[in-house]
Coordinates of C-alpha atoms in Angstrom, one line a residue:
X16 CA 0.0 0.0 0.0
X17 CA 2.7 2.1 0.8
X18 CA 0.9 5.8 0.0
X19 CA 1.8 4.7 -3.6
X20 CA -1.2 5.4 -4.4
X21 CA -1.0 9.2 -3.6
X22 CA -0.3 12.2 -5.8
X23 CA 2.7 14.0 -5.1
X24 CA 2.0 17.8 -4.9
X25 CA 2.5 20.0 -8.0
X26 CA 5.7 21.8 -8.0
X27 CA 5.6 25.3 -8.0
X28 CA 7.1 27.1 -11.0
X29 CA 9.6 29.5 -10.1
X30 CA 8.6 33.4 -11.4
X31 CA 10.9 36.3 -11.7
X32 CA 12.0 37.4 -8.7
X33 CA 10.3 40.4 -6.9
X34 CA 12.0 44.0 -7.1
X35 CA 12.3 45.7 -3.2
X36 CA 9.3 48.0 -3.1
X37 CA 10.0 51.6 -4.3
X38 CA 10.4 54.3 -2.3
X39 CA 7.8 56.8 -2.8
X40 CA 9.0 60.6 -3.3
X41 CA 7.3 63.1 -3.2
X42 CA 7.2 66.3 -4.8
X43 CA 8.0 69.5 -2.8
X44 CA 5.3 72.3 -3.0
X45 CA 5.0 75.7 -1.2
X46 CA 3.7 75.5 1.9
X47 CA 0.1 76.3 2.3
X48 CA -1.2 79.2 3.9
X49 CA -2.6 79.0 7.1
X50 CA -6.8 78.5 7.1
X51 CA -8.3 81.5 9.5
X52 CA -8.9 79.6 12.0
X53 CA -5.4 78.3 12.4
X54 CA -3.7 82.3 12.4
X55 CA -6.7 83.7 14.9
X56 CA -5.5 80.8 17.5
X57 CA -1.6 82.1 16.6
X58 CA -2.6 85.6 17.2
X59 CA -4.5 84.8 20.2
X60 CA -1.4 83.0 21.6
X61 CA 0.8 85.9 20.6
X62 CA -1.2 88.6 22.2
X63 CA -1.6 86.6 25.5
X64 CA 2.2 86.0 25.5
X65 CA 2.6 89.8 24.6
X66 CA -0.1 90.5 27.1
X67 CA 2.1 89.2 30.3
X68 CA 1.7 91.9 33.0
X69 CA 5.7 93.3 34.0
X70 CA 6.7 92.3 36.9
X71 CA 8.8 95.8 38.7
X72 CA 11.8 95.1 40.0
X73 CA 13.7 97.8 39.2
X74 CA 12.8 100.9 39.8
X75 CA 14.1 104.7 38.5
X76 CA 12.6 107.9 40.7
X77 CA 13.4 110.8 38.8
X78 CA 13.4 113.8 41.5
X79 CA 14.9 113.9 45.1
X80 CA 12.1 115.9 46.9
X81 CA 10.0 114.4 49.2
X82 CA 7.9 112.9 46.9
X83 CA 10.5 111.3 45.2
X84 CA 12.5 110.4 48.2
X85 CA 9.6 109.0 50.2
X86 CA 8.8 106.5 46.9
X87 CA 12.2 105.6 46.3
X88 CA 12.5 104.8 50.4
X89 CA 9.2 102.4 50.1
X90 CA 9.8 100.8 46.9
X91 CA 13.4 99.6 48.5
X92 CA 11.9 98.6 51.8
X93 CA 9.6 96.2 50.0
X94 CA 12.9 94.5 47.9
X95 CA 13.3 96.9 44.7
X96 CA 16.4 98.0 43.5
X97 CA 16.2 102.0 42.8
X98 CA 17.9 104.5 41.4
X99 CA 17.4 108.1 42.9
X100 CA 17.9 110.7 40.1
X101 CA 18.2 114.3 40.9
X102 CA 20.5 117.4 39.2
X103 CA 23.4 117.9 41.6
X104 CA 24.9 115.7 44.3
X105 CA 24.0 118.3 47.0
X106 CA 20.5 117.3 46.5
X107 CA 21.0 113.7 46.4
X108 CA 22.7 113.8 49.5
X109 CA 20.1 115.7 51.1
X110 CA 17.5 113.2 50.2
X111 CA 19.4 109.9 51.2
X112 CA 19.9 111.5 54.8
X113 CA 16.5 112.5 54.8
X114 CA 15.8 108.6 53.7
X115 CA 17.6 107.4 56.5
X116 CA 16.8 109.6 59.1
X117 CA 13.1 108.6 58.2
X118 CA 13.7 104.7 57.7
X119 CA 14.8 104.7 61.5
X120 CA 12.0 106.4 62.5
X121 CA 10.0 103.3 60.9
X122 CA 12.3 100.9 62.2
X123 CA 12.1 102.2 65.8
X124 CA 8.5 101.7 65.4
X125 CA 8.7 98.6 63.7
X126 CA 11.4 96.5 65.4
X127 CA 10.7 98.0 69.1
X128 CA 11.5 94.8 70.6
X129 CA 14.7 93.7 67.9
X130 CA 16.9 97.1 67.9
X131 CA 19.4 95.1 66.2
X132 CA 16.7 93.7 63.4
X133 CA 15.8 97.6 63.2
X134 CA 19.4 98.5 62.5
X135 CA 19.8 96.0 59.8
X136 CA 16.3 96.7 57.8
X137 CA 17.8 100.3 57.4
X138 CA 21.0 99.4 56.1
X139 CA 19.5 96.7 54.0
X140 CA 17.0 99.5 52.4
X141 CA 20.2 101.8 52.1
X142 CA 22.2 99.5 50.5
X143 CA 19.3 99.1 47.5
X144 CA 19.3 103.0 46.4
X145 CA 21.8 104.6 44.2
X146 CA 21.9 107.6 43.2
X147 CA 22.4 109.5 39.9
X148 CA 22.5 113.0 38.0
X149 CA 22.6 111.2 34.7
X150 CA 18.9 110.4 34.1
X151 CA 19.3 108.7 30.5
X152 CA 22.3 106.8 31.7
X153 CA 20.6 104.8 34.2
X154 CA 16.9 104.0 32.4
X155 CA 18.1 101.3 30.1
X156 CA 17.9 98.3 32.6
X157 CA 14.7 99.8 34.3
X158 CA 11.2 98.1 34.9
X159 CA 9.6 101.8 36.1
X160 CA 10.4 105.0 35.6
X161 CA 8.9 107.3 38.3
X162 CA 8.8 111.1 37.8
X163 CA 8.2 113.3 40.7
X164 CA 9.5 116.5 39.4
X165 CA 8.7 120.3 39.1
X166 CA 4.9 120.7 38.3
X167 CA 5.7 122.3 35.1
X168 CA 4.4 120.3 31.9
X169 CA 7.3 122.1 29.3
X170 CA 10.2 120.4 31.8
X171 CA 8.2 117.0 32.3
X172 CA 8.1 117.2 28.6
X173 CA 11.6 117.6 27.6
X174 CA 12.7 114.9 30.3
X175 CA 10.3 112.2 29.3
X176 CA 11.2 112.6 25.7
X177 CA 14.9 112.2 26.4
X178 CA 14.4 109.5 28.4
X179 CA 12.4 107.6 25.5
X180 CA 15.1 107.2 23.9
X181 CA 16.9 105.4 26.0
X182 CA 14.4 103.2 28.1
X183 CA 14.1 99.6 27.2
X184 CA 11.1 99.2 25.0
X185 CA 9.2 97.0 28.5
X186 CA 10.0 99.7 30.2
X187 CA 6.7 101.7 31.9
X188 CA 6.3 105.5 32.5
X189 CA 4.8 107.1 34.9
X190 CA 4.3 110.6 36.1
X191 CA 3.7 111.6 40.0
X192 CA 2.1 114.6 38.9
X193 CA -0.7 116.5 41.1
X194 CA -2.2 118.4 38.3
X195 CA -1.5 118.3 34.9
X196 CA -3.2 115.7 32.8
X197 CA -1.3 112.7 32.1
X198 CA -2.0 112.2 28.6
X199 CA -0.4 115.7 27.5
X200 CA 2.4 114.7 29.3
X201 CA 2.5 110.9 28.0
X202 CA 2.1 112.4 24.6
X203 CA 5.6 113.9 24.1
X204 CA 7.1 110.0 24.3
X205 CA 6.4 107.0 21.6
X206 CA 4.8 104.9 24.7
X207 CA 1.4 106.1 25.2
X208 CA 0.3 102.9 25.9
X209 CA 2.9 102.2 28.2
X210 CA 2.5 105.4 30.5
X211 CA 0.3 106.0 33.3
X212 CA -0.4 108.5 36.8
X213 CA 0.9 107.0 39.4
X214 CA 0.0 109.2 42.2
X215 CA 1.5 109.3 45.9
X216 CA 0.0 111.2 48.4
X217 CA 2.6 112.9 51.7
X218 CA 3.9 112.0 53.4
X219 CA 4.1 108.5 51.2
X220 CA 5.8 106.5 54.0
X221 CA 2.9 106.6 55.8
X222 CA 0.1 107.3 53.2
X223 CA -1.5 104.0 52.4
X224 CA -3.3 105.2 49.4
X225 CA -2.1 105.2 45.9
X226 CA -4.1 106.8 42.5
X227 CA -3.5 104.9 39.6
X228 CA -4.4 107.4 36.3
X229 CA -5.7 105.8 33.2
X230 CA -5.4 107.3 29.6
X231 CA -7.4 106.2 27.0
X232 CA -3.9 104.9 25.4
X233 CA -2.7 102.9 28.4
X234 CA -2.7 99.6 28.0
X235 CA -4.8 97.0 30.9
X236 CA -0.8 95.1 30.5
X237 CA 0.0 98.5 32.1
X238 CA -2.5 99.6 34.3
X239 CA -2.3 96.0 36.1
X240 CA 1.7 96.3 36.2
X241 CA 1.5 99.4 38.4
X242 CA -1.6 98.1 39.8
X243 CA 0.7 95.3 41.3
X244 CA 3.7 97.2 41.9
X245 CA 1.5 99.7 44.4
X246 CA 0.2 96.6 45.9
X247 CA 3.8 95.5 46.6
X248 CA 5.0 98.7 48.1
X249 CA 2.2 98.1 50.5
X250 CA 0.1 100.7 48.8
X251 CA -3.8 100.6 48.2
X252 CA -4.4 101.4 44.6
X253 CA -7.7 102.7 43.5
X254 CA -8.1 103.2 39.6
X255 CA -8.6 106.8 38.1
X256 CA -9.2 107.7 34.4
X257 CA -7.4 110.9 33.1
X258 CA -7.8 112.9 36.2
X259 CA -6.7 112.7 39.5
X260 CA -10.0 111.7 41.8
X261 CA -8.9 111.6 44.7
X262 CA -7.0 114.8 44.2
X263 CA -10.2 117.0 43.1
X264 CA -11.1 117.2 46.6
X265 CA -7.8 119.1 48.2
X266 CA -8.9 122.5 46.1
X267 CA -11.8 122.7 48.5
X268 CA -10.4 121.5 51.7
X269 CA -7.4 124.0 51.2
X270 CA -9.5 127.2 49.7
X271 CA -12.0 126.8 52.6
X272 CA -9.2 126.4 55.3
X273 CA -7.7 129.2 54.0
X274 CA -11.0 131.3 54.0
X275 CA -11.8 130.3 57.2
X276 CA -8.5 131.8 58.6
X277 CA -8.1 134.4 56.6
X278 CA -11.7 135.7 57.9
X279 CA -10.9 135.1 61.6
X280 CA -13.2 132.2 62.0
X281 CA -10.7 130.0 62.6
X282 CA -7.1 129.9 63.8
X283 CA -5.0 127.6 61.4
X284 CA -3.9 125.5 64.7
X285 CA -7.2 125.1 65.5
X286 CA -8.4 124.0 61.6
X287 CA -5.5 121.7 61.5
X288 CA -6.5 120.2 65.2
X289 CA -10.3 119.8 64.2
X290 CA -8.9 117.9 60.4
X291 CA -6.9 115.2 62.3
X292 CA -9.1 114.4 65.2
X293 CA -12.5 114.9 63.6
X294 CA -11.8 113.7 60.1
X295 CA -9.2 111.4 61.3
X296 CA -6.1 113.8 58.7
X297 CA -2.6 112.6 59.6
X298 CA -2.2 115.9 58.9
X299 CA -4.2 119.3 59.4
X300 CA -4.5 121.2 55.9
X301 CA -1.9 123.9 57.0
X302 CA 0.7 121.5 58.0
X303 CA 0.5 119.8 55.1
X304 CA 0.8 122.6 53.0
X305 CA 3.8 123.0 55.2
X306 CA 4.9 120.0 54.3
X307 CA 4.6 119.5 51.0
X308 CA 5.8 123.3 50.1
X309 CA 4.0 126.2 49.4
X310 CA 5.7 126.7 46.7
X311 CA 5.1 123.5 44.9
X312 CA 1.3 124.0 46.2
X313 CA 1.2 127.8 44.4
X314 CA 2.5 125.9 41.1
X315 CA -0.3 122.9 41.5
X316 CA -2.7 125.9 42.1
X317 CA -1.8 127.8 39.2
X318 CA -2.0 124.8 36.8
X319 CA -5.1 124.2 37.6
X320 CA -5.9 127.8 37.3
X321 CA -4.9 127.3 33.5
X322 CA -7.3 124.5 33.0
X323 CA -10.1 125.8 34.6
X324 CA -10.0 130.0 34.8
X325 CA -13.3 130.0 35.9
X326 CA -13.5 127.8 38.2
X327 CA -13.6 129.8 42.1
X328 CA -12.2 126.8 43.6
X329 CA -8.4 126.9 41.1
X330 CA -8.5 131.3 41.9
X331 CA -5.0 132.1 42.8
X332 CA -4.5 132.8 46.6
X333 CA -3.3 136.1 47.4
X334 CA -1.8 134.6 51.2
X335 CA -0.3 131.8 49.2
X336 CA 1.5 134.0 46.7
X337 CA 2.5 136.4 49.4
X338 CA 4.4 133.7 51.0
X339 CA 6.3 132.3 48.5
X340 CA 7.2 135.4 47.3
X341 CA 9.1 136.4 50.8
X342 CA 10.7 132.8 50.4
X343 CA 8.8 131.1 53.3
X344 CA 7.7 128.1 51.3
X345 CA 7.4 126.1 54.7
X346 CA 9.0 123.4 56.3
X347 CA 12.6 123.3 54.2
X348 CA 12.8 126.9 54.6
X349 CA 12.2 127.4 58.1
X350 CA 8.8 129.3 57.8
X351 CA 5.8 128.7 56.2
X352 CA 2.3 129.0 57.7
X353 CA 4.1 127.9 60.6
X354 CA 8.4 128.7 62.2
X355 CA 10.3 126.1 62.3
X356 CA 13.7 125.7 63.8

């Protein structure tokens, strides 16, 4: 039986051999542009990236008054770096010892119980301000630019246009001013949308409050930047548009102290008594007049005189002007509405 009777299985005829498959090329084209869809999503990512708030750590305070001064001593309390900008050295030296002399006031207050802690937290805050006469040499590497200056717009002008070109392109502007509109002063720079009010109110070590002005060029990237950077220094920002708010309010307080002296119904130690303990002032009206100078009160007066002629609350006071003119401009002259020694 054997399996002879079984087929054996076809053989298989051998074909031509198979060719490796071919590798497929394939033509290069220019690439296609992007649907609609596919460039809003880019833009929106670019403007959110672009739309980063800045985060201020450095800091430039142009001015060495007591404005300038007292926010160049609070911004390197809280951890800035600053530089403290001002025309001579005199000046500069004037306001660092001025700094000092009111950092260890705070300290005293502060570390009451650690003299030593005290001692260190004013060299510490010290150490973090330079000064400078060279405002255009120093605003390259700056986050801020602070300007608490002469209330005069030409001078703001000229300064702020200089400094544009020289300021990093991040870098934010912002005027300290207490009556001139920011947006004729952001106007002579090619950063409206980076420039803003950033208003401190005297003496600023102690004043919590801080206006924050709003053009109709700033950008929110801007407003929330300083927003931030008040709310660092401790500060409590409240948001403005164009004008100071805030501010509208002193014409009357200071016209009707005045008046109120001027026509005997008052004595200005008793109107300054009255302001602090019955409307809770850390500071009567005349003391702070004092303080802040009547000079640099006659020019905030006069500039708002030029906006408004006709407005009885922005007349020019005859007292004021009077003053000034016999060089008793208050507290860093010795006399003002008050003597000082």
């Amino acid at each position: 039986m054997g399996g002879a009777g079984l087929k054996a299985p076809p053989r298989r005829l051998a074909g031509p051999r198979r060719s490796p498959p071919q590798r497929l090329s394939f033509r290069r084209y220019p690439p296609r542009a992007s649907s609609p869809s596919a460039q809003f999503m880019r833009s929106m990512s670019s403007s959110t990236a672009s739309a980063k708030k800045i985060i201020v750590k450095h800091v430039t305070v142009i001015g060495g008054g007591l404005m300038g001064a007292g926010i160049a001593q609070v911004a390197a309390a809280t951890g800035h770096t600053v530089v403290l900008v001002d025309q001579t050295e005199d000046i500069l030296a004037k306001s660092k010892k001025g700094i000092e002399e009111s950092l260890r006031k705070v300290a005293k207050k502060k570390f009451a119980e650690n003299p030593k802690a005290g001692g260190e937290f004013v060299e510490k805050t010290l150490s973090s301000i330079v000064t400078s006469t060279d405002a255009a040499s120093v605003v390259h590497s700056t986050d801020l630019v602070v300007e608490a200056i002469v209330e005069n717009l030409k001078v703001k002008n000229e300064l702020f246009k200089r400094l544009d070109k020289f300021a990093a392109e991040h870098t934010i502007f912002a005027s300290n001013t207490s009556s001139l509109q920011i947006t004729s002063i952001a106007n002579a720079t090619t950063r409206q949308d980076r420039f803003a009010g950033l208003h401190f109110f005297n003496p600023v070590p102690l004043m919590k409050l801080v206006e924050v002005i709003k053009t109709p060029m700033t950008s929110q990237k801007t407003f929330e930047s300083l927003v931030d950077f008040s709310k660092a220094l401790g500060k409590h920002p409240v948001s403005c548009k164009v004008r100071h708010c805030i501010l509208q309010t002193c014409p009357r307080a200071v016209k009707s102290s005045l008046g109120f002296s001027l026509k005997g119904d008052a004595s200005k130690e008793d109107i300054d008594t009255a302001m602090k303990l019955g409307a809770g002032y850390p500071m009567g009206p005349f003391e702070l007049l004092d303080y802040v100078g009547l000079d640099t009160t006659k020019f905030i007066i006069d500039g708002w005189h030029e906006t408004d002629v006709k407005n009885p609350l922005y007349q020019p006071s005859p007292c004021l002007n009077k003053l000034v003119a016999e060089n008793k401009s208050g507290k860093k002259t010795g006399e003002g509405f008050y003597k000082y020694k």
